[in-house]
């Protein structure tokens, strides 16, 4: 089996960095970027095609891990909170607007919004 | 026009709420627990979702695949990391359970002839508490004192009726590494079982149970970037160590720890151990570099900072510094955007200074002003720099407010003051 060319190695490296950039957690993102960079740098001098192939396989496996974990560790809790907040706020807006229309008291509806949001 | 006004107002409110969510403190408490490595989570997920069989079910594929995963974790991963045979590894619910099993199990099994147990004053609470229970059952326990650098002298305390010596490898509060190899040799020559709590050491420093003549070892999952709720106990088979089991039941785990082994957690522990073995050198180099950076930065900018524990015989990622004339709790509160602790997580609820610091002979006031910085695999240079700067800034601010500091600046020796009693 032909061993991976330099272009393929560089392409894998770029893809891994691009995927690592998508981690929403600061610590995971910085670790992935740093580790990928250091691993490719450390193995840069390897000549033996069998070893190169093995390392590339490992790299592709790790790329899979990164892609899956980026999806799984997206900050779902915070996203939910924001959505819930948006709902409450839009509800307040509607109420406030209706209130404003009937009473023409803009200040009162503004303070209503602030307390509920 | 009213619509537009509302839209801009909502945007402002949303922006303020979002900003509140994003600002979580920097995590610098890696001795308390560690975040899971994404690779560990990736290994565990299939066993939480699809391969959910009980590993002890012998009659169908669900059981077989779970068992195979559990055995891989046991053999290729945990056992390989410490140089043990896979039959010597027992999965437990954590290092606390492993410690309890080891100490109470061994002491109770050999209680007919041997009624003495030796441990140190700087052990983890679970070890000390287990020994206390043994004392109430009629055993005699020696709590060895440690020197000011945290290392200890053992030989004199071993008696003919000693069954077990328990010394932790790396201390969780001051990071001191005990001379386990020498202690193992002494214990083997005297025919005493040697237990070590390696929760903080495993995966971080190279360990070999044969070289170091260890008979029992406790392993914790969540200290090595694995899941919480799992650990392991290494129990030597040659020469055989017998234990009285704490948890009885269906005879799983060689009868020493009955109960279904949680496959996803065991797989997670195995993955964490194998990753730790691969990454040990890289992590150690990086953690040492970051720890040096932190300590150099702090110590070069502010005077009267003491590092607790031996400067060389230590794990670099656990830095315990005492800031004289500053109270530990107020410094922790001042550093509110860095997650730190003074002393260990399990003693953080009480107001007393850490017993470990007292055992190494630190002055009462210095024991109160100690902070433990934990550095790990995911710490960045920016986090370390920020922590150091904030620490320097806050220590200076707190010292400005301190009357003791004022007195010291004027040249008064605080120890010579006679505080009047009302």
PDB file of C-alpha atoms in Angstrom, chain B residues 81 168-171 177 180 196-207 212 217-218 223-224 280 315:
ATOM      1  CA  UNK B  81      -0.279   1.194  33.421  1.00  0.00           C
ATOM      2  CA  UNK B 168       0.029   7.575  50.057  1.00  0.00           C
ATOM      3  CA  UNK B 169       2.234   7.999  46.990  1.00  0.00           C
ATOM      4  CA  UNK B 170       1.571  11.650  46.236  1.00  0.00           C
ATOM      5  CA  UNK B 171      -0.166  13.856  48.776  1.00  0.00           C
ATOM      6  CA  UNK B 177       6.046  12.251  46.714  1.00  0.00           C
ATOM      7  CA  UNK B 180       7.627   4.387  47.986  1.00  0.00           C
ATOM      8  CA  UNK B 196      -0.510   2.858  48.896  1.00  0.00           C
ATOM      9  CA  UNK B 197      -3.193   5.345  47.909  1.00  0.00           C
ATOM     10  CA  UNK B 198      -2.027   6.255  44.414  1.00  0.00           C
ATOM     11  CA  UNK B 199      -5.070   8.322  43.427  1.00  0.00           C
ATOM     12  CA  UNK B 200      -3.045  11.465  42.753  1.00  0.00           C
ATOM     13  CA  UNK B 201       0.018   9.675  41.419  1.00  0.00           C
ATOM     14  CA  UNK B 202      -1.268   7.210  38.871  1.00  0.00           C
ATOM     15  CA  UNK B 203      -0.940   8.291  35.272  1.00  0.00           C
ATOM     16  CA  UNK B 204       1.198  11.225  36.324  1.00  0.00           C
ATOM     17  CA  UNK B 205       4.407   9.558  37.483  1.00  0.00           C
ATOM     18  CA  UNK B 206       5.637   6.128  36.309  1.00  0.00           C
ATOM     19  CA  UNK B 207       4.565   3.423  38.764  1.00  0.00           C
ATOM     20  CA  UNK B 212       8.187  -0.887  44.133  1.00  0.00           C
ATOM     21  CA  UNK B 217      -2.947   0.135  45.488  1.00  0.00           C
ATOM     22  CA  UNK B 218      -5.961   2.440  45.250  1.00  0.00           C
ATOM     23  CA  UNK B 223      -8.238  12.293  39.157  1.00  0.00           C
ATOM     24  CA  UNK B 224      -6.844  11.082  35.820  1.00  0.00           C
ATOM     25  CA  UNK B 280       2.621  10.895  30.639  1.00  0.00           C
ATOM     26  CA  UNK B 315       4.543  16.117  41.852  1.00  0.00           C
TER      27      UNK B 315
END
